[in-house]
Coordinates of C-alpha atoms in Angstrom, one line a residue:
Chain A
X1 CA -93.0 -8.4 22.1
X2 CA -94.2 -11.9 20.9
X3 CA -92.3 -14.6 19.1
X4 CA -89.3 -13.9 17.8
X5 CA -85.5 -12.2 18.5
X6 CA -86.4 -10.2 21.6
X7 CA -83.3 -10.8 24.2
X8 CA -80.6 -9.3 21.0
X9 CA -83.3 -6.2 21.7
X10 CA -83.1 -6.6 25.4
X11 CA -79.2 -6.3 24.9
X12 CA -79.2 -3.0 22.9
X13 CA -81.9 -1.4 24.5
X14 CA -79.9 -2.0 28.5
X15 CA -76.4 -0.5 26.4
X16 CA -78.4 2.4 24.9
X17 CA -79.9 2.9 28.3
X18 CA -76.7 2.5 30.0
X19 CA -74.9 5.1 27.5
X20 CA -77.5 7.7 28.2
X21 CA -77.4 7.1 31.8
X22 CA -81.1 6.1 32.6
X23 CA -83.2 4.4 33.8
X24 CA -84.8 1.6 32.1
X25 CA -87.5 -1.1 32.7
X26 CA -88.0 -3.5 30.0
X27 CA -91.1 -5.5 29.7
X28 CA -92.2 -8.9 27.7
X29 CA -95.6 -8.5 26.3
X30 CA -97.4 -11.9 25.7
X31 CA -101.3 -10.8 26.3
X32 CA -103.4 -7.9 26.6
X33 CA -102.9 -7.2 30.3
X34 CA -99.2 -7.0 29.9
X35 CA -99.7 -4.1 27.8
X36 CA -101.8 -2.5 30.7
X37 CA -99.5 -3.4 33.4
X38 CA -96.9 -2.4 31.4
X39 CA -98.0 1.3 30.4
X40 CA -94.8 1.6 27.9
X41 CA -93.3 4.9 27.3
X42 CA -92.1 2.9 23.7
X43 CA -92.5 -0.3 22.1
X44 CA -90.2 -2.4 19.9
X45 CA -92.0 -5.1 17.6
X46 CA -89.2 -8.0 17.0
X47 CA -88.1 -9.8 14.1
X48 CA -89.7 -13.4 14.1
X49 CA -91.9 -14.4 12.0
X50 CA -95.1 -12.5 11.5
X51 CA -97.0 -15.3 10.6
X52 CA -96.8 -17.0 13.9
X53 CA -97.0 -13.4 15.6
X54 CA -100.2 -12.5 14.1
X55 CA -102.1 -16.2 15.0
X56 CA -100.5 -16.3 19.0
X57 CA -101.3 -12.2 19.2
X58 CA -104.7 -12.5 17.8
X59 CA -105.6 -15.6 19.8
X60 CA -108.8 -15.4 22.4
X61 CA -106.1 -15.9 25.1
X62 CA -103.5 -13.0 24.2
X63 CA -105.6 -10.5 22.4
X64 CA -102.3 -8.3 22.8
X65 CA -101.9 -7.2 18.8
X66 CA -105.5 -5.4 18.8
X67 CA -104.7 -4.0 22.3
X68 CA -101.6 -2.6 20.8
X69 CA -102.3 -1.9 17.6
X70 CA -105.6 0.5 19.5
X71 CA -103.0 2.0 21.8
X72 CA -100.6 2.9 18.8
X73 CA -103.5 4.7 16.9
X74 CA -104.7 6.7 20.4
X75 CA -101.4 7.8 21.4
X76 CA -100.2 9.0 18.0
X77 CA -96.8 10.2 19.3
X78 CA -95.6 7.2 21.0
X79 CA -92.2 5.8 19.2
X80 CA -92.5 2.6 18.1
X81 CA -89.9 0.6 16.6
X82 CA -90.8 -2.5 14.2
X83 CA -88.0 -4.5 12.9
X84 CA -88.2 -7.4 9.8
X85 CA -91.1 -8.9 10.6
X86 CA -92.1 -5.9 13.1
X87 CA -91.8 -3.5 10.0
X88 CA -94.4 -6.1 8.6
X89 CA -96.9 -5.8 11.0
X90 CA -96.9 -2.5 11.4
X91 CA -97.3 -1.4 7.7
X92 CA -99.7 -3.9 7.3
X93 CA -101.4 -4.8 10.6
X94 CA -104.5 -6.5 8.8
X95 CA -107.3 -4.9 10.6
X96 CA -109.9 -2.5 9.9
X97 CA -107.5 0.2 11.3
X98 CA -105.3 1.4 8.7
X99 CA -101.6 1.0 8.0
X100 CA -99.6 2.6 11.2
X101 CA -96.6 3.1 9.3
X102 CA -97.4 4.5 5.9
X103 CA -95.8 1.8 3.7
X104 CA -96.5 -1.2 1.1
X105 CA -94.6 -3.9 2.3
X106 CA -93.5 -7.9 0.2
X107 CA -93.1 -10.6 3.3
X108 CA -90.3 -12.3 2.5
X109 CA -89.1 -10.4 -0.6
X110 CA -85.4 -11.3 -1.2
X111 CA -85.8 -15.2 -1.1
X112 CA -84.6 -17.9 0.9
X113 CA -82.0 -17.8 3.8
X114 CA -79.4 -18.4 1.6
X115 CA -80.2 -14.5 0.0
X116 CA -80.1 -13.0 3.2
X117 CA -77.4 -10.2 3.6
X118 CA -75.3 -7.9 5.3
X119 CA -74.2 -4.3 4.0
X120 CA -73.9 -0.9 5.1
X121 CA -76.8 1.3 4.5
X122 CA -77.4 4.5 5.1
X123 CA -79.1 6.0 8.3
X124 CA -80.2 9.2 7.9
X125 CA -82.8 8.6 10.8
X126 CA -79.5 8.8 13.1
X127 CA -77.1 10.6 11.1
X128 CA -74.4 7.7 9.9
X129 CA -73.4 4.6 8.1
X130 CA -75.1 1.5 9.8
X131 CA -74.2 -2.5 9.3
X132 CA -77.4 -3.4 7.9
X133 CA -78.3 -7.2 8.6
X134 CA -81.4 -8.7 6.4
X135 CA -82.9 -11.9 7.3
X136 CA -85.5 -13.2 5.0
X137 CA -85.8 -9.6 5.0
X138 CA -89.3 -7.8 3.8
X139 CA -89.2 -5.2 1.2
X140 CA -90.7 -1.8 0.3
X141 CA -92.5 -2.0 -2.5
X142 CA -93.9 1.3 -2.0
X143 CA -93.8 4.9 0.5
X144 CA -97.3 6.4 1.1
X145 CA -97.8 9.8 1.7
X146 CA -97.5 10.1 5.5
X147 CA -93.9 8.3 5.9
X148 CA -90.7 9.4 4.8
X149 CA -87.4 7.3 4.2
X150 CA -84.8 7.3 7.4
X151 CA -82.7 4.4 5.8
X152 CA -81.8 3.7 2.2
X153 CA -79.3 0.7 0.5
X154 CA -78.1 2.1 -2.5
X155 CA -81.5 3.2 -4.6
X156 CA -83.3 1.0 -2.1
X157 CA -85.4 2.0 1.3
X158 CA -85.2 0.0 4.1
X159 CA -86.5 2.1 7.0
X160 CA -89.8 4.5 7.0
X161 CA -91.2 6.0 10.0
X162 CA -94.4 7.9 10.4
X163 CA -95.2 10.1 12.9
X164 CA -92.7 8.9 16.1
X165 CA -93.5 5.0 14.3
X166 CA -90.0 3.4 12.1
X167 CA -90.4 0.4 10.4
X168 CA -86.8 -1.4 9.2
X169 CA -86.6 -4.4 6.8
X170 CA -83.4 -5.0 8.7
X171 CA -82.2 -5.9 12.6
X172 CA -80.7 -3.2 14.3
X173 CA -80.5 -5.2 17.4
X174 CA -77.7 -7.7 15.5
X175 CA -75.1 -5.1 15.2
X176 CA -73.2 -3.7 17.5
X177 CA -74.3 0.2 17.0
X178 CA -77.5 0.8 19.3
X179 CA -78.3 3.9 17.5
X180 CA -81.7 3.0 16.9
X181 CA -82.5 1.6 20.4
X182 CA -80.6 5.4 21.5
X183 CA -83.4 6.9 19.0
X184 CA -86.3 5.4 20.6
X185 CA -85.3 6.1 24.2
X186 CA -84.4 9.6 23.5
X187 CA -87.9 10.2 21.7
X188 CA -90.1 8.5 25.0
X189 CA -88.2 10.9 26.8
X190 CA -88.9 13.8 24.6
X191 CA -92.3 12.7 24.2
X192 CA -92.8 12.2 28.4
X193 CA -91.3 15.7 29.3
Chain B
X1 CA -79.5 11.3 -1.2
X2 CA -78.8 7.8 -1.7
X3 CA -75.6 7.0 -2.2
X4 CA -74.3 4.3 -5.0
X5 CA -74.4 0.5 -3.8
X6 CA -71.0 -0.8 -2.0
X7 CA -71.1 -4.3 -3.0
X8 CA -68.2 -4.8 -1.9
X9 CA -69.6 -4.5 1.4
X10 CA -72.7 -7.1 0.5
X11 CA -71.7 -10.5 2.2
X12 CA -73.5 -13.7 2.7
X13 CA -73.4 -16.6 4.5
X14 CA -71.5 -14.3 7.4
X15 CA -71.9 -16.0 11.4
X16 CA -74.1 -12.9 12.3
X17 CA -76.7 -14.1 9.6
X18 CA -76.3 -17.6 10.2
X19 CA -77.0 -17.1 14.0
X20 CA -79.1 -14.2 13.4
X21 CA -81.4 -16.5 11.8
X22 CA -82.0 -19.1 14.6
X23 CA -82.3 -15.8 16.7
X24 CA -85.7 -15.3 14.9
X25 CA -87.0 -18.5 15.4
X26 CA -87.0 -17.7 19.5
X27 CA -90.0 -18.7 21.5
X28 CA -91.4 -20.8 18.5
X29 CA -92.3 -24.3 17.7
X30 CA -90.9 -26.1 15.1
X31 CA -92.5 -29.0 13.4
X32 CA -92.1 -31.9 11.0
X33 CA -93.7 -32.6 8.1
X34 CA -93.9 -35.2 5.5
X35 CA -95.9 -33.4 3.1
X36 CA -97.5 -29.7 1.7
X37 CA -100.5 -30.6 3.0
X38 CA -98.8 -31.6 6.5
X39 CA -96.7 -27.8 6.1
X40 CA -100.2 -25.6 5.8
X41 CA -101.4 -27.3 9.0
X42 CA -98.4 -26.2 10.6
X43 CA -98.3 -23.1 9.2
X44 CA -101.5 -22.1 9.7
X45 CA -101.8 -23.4 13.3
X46 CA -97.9 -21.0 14.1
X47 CA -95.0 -22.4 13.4
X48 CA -92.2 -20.8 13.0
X49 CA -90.8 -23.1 10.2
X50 CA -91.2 -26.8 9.1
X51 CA -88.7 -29.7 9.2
X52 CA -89.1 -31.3 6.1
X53 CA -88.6 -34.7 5.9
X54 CA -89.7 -38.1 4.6
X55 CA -90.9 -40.3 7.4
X56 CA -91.5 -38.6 10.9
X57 CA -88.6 -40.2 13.4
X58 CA -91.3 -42.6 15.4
X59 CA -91.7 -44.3 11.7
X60 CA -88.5 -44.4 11.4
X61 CA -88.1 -45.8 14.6
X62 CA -91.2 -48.6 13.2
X63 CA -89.6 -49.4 10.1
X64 CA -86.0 -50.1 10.8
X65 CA -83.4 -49.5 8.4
X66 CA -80.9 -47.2 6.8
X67 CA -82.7 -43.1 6.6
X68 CA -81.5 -40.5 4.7
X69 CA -81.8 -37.2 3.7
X70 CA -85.5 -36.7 1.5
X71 CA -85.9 -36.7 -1.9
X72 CA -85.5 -33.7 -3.4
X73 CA -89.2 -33.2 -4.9
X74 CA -90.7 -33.5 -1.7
X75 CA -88.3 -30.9 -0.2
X76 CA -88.8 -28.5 -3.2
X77 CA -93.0 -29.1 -2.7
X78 CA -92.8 -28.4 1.0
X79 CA -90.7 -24.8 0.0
X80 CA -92.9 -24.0 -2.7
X81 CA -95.8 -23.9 -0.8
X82 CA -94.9 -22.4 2.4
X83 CA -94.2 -18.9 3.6
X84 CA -92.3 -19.9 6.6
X85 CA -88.9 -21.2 7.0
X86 CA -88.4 -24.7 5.6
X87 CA -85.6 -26.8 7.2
X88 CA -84.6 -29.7 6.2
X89 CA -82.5 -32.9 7.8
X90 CA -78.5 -34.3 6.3
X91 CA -77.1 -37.4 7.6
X92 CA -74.5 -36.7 10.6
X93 CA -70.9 -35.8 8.9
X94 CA -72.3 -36.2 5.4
X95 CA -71.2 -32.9 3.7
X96 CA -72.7 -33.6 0.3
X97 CA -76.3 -34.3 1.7
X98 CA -76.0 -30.8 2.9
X99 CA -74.6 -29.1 0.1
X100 CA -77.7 -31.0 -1.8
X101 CA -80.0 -29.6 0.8
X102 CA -78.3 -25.8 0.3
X103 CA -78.8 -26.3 -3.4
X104 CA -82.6 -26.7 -3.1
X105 CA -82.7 -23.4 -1.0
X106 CA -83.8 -24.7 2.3
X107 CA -83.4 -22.3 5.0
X108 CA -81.8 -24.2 7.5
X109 CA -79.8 -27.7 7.4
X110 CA -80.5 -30.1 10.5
X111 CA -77.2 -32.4 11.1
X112 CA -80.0 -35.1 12.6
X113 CA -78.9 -37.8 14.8
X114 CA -82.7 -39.0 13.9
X115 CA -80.8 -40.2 10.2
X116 CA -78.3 -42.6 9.8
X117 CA -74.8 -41.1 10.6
X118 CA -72.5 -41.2 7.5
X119 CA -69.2 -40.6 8.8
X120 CA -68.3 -42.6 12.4
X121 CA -65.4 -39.7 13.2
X122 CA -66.3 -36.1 11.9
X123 CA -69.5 -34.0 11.9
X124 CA -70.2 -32.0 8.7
X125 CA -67.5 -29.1 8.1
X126 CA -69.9 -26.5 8.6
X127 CA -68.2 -23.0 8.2
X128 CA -68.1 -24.4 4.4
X129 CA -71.7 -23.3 3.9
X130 CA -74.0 -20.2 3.6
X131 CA -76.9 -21.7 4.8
X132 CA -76.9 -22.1 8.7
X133 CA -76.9 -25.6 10.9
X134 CA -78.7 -27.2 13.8
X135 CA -76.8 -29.5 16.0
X136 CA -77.7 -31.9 18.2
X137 CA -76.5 -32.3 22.3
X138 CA -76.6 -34.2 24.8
X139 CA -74.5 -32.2 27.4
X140 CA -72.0 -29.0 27.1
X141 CA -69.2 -30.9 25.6
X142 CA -71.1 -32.1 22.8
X143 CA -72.8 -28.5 22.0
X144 CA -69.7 -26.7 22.0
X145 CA -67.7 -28.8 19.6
X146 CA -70.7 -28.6 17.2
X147 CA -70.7 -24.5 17.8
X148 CA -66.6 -24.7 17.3
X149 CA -67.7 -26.7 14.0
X150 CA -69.8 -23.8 12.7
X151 CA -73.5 -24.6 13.7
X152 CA -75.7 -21.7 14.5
X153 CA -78.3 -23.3 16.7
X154 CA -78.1 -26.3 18.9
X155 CA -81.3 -28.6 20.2
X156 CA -81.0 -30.8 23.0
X157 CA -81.5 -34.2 21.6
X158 CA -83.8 -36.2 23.5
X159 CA -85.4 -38.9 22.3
X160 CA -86.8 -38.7 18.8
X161 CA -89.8 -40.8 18.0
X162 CA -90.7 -41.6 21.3
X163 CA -93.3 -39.5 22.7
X164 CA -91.0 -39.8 25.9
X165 CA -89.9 -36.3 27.0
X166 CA -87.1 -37.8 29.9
X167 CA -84.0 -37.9 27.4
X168 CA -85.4 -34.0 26.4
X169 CA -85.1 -33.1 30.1
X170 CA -81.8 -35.4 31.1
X171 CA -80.1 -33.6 28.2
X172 CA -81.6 -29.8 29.4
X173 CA -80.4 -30.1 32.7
X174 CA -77.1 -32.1 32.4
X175 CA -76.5 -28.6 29.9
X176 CA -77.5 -26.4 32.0
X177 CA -75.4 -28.3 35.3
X178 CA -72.3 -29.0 33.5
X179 CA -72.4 -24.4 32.5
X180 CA -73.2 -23.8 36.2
X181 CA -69.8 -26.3 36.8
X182 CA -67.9 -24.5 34.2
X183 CA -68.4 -20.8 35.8
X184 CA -67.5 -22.1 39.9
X185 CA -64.2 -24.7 38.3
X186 CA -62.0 -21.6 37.7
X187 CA -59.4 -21.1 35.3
X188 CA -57.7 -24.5 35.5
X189 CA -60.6 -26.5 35.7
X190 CA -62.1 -24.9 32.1
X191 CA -58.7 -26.0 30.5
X192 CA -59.2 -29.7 31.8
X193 CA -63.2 -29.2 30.5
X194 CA -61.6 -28.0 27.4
X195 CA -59.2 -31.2 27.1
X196 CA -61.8 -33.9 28.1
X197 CA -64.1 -32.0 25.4
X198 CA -61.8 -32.3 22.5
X199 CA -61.3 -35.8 23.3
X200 CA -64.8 -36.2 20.9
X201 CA -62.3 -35.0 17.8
X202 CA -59.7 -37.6 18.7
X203 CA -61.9 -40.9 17.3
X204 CA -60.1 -42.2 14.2
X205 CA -56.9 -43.2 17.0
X206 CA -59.4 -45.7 18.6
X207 CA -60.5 -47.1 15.1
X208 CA -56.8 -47.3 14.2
X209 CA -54.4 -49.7 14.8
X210 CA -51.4 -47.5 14.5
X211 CA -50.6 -44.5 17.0
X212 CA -52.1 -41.9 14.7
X213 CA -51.6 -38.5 15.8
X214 CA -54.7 -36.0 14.7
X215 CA -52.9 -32.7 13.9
X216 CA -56.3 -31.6 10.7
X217 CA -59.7 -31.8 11.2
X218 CA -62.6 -31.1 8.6
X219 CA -63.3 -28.1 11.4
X220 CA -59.4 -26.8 10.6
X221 CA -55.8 -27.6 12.8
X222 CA -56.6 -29.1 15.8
X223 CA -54.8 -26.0 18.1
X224 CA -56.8 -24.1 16.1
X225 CA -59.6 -26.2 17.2
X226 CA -58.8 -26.1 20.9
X227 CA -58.5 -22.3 20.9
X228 CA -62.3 -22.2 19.5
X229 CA -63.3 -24.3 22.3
X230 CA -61.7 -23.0 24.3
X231 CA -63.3 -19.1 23.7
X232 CA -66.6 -20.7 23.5
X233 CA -66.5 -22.0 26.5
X234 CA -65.6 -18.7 28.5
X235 CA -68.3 -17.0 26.7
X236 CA -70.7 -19.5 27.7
X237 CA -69.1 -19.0 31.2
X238 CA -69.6 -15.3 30.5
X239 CA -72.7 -15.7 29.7
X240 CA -74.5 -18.7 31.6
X241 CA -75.9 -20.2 28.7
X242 CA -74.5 -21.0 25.0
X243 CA -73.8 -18.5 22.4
X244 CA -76.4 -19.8 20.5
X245 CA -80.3 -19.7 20.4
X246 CA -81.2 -23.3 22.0
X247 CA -84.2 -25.2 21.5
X248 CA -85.6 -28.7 22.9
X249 CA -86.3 -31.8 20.5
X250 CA -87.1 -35.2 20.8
X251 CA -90.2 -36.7 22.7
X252 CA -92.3 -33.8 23.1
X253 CA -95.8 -34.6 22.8
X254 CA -97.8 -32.5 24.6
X255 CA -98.4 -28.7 25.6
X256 CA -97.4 -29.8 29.2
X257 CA -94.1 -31.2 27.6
X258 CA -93.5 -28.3 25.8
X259 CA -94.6 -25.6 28.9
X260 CA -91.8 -28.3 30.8
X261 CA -88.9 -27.8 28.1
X262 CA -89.4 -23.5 28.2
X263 CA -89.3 -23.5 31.9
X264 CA -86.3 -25.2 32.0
X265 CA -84.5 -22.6 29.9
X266 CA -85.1 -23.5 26.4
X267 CA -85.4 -20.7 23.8
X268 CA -88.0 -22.9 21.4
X269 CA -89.4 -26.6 20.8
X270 CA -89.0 -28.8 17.9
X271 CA -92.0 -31.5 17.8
X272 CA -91.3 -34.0 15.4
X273 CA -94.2 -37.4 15.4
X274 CA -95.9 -36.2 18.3
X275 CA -98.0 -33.4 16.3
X276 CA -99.0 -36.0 13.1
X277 CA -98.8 -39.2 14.9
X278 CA -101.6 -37.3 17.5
X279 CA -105.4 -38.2 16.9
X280 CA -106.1 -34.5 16.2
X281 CA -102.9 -32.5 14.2
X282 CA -104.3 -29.1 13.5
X283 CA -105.6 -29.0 17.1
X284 CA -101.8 -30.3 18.7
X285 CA -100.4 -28.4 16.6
X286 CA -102.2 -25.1 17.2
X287 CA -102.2 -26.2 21.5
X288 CA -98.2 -26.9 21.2
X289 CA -97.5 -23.4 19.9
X290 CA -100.2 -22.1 22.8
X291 CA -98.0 -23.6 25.7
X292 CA -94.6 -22.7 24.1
X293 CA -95.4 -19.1 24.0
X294 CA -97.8 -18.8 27.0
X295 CA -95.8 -21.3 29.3
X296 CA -95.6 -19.4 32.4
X297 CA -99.4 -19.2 32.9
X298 CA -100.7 -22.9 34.0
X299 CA -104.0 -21.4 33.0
X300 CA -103.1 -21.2 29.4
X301 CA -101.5 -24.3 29.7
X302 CA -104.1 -25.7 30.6
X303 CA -106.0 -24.4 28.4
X304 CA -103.5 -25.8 25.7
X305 CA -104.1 -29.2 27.3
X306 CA -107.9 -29.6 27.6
X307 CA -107.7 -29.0 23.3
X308 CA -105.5 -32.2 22.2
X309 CA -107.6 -35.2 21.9
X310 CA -105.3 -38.1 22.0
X311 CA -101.4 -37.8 22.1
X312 CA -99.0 -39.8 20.3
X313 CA -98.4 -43.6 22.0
X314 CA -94.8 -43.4 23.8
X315 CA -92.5 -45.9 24.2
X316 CA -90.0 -46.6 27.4
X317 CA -86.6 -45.5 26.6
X318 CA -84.9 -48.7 28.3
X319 CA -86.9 -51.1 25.8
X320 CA -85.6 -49.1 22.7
X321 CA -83.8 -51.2 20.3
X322 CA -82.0 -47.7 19.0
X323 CA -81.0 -44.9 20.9
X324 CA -80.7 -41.9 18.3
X325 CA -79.0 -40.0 21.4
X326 CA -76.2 -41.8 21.2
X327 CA -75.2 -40.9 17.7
X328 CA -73.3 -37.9 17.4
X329 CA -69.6 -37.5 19.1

């Protein structure tokens, strides 16, 4: 977790963990040796902006996006949730590395805050109707071959995941359904046993 | 299969989105700029959006006068050419600067104590927009009403202009005091906080010389009003800070000033002159958003510090001939 909306994430990861009655340690990632200390069993990326995530995360003194972005690749089934500007990073982490969700993604792509929206879209990642919030949302321009569509607005997807790895233009951690936070906890534990 | 659009469903402008917003700016720095040129620095070196605006407050300060909201070209310019969020500031209670400001598509509109206030009794109506607000504080009272009057993020005020960060940690802790007050004063006491805190709605009776009763606000009927209040205030009991993402402003000049603000519970930073009015921008700039994120480590912070050449001159607050603090109500 760098800049951007991590205690909304906080909140809907404790009431996800709290629903499925376990156990749950939450840690704030600002350098590398975070990451270590940390050893996560799943990572959320926040919304913020990725502009400001990818200077402060690539800095000498953080090095924690390379760090991450290497532990991502190694363990291939660790989930991984990136929302909004997390989705960004992931689909296009700007290394020599590859994309880690399979995706083309436009920074940005409905306009000015003014544009940004709330509607229902379609979850099929958890099985139901969702209140989809976009801020300065990105967009998917395109799906590559190794990620499949979890959420869709209309004709339009806004969530892709590859291997255990979902990417969502949206911000599942402004509504009040933690399905997505429930996702990712039940898949580290799948993935653990 | 996808299923058909619901746009009946598709909303704007909603308090989620608005707050939402600010949420995303958490952890950031926030900067002022004058011009493009100004906006790539601060891009480049991290911000998380620029405050567009004419003159930065410590020339303001210099040169005296009436200030108002930028001219529309430079606004546009600054939008135009960044990727980030662009903000930009309306006179306090002067609607129609803001609905100028929504017009040109700027992210977020600053109700800036750091401009000339345009109305002496009423902040700007702010439910009436899509685009979200920043407010101004000095202590509880004052952030709640301006949450009750629709704005999505508040900033302590501080001192603009000065490179003095005392009014930016005077305004932090009498905030976070006047919560801890609120959650051990019971029941009874929140309703007389609640009564001495709409007393900042009752202003056009002192102008007046008849016994004018206020029953409408721009913000809605003032019961309405006091119930609002009111159920912020036991959220923010509830919570033990406010309902909104919080950020410091006004006299921040250096990574130490910022690594101060965060530690004392501050979601984010807004610098305004001390980044451009510094001997070395890029390098402030780039140090500022160091210490903000990285402001539990001295080492970083130190780190932050040992990169700025010279900061901005600062000024006493007792020898100021304006206190921007004091405007707002």
């Amino acid at each position: 977790m760098l800049q951007g909306a991590r205690h909304a994430h906080v909140q809907a990861l404790n009431s996800a963990a709290n629903e499925l009655n376990i156990p749950l340690q939450i840690f704030e990632l600002r350098k590398d040796n975070d990451l270590f200390e940390a050893n996560p069993d799943a990572i959320i990326l926040p919304g913020g902006e990725s502009s400001t995530m990818r200077l402060i995360g690539n800095g000498t003194n953080s090095q924690l996006l390379p760090k991450l972005f290497e532990l991502i690749r190694e363990k291939t089934d660790l989930p991984v949730m990136g929302t909004c500007a997390g989705a960004i990073l992931l689909s296009d982490p700007q290394d020599e590395g590859g994309k880690i969700v399979d995706a083309i993604v436009d920074r940005n792509a409905y306009g000015s805050q003014s544009e940004s929206f709330q509607s229902t879209v379609d979850a099929s990642l958890i099985s139901r109707d969702f209140l989809g919030i976009f801020i300065r949302a990105p967009r998917f321009l395109s799906l590559g071959e190794n990620s499949t569509a979890i959420v869709s607005h209309g004709e339009e997807i806004v969530g892709a995941r590859t291997n255990n790895r979902i990417a969502l233009t949206f911000h599942p951690e402004l509504s009040n359904d933690n399905g997505f936070h429930k996702w990712l906890i039940s898949k580290a534990l799948e993935v653990r046993s | 299969m996808s299923k058909r659009l619901d746009f009946t469903n598709l909303r704007h402008g909603t308090s989620l989105l608005k707050r939402g917003f600010a949420k995303m700016q958490e952890g950031g720095v926030i900067m002022d700029v004058v011009t493009p040129e100004e906006a790539h620095i601060a891009e480049d070196a991290g911000a998380v959006s620029v405050m567009a605006l004419e003159r930065v407050p410590a020339d303001i300060r210099a040169q005296g006068g009436v200030a108002r909201m930028s001219h529309p070209d430079m606004i546009t310019e600054i939008i135009e050419t960044t990727s980030i969020p662009v903000m930009a500031k309306a006179r306090i209670g002067h609607d129609d600067e803001a609905r100028v400001l929504q017009s040109l598509g700027v992210d977020m509109i600053d109700e800036s104590e750091v401009l000339t206030p345009a109305d002496p009794f009423y902040h700007i109506a702010k439910n009436d927009f899509t685009i979200p607000f920043v407010c101004g504080c000095t202590n509880l009272g004052e952030a709640i009403r301006r949450v009750a009057e629709g704005a999505a993020m508040i900033r302590t005020k501080g001192e603009a202009g000065t490179g003095n960060v005392v009014s930016a940690v005077q305004h932090a802790r009498l905030v976070k005091e006047e919560i801890i007050y609120a959650q051990n004063t019971g029941l009874e006491g929140q309703e007389k906080m609640v009564e001495v805190m709409m007393k900042g709605f009752h202003r056009i009776p002192n102008a007046s010389n008849f016994d004018i009763k206020i029953n409408h606000t721009p913000f809605g009927n003032i019961n309405d009003l006091r119930t609002e209040v009111t159920t912020i205030l036991r959220e923010v009991v509830e919570l033990g800070r406010l309902p909104v993402v919080t950020f410091s402003a006004g006299g921040i000049a250096t990574p130490a000033d910022a690594a101060l603000m965060m530690n004392h519970g501050m979601d984010g930073i807004f610098v305004g002159s001390g980044i451009f009015k510094s001997s070395d921008p890029k390098t402030t700039a780039e140090a500022i958003v160091l210490a903000t994120h990285r402001y539990q480590d001295a080492d970083s912070v130190a780190e932050a510090s040992r990169m700025i050449g010279e900061a901005m001159p600062g000024l006493e607050i007792e020898t100021l001939d304006v206190r921007m603090e004091e405007r707002g109500y």
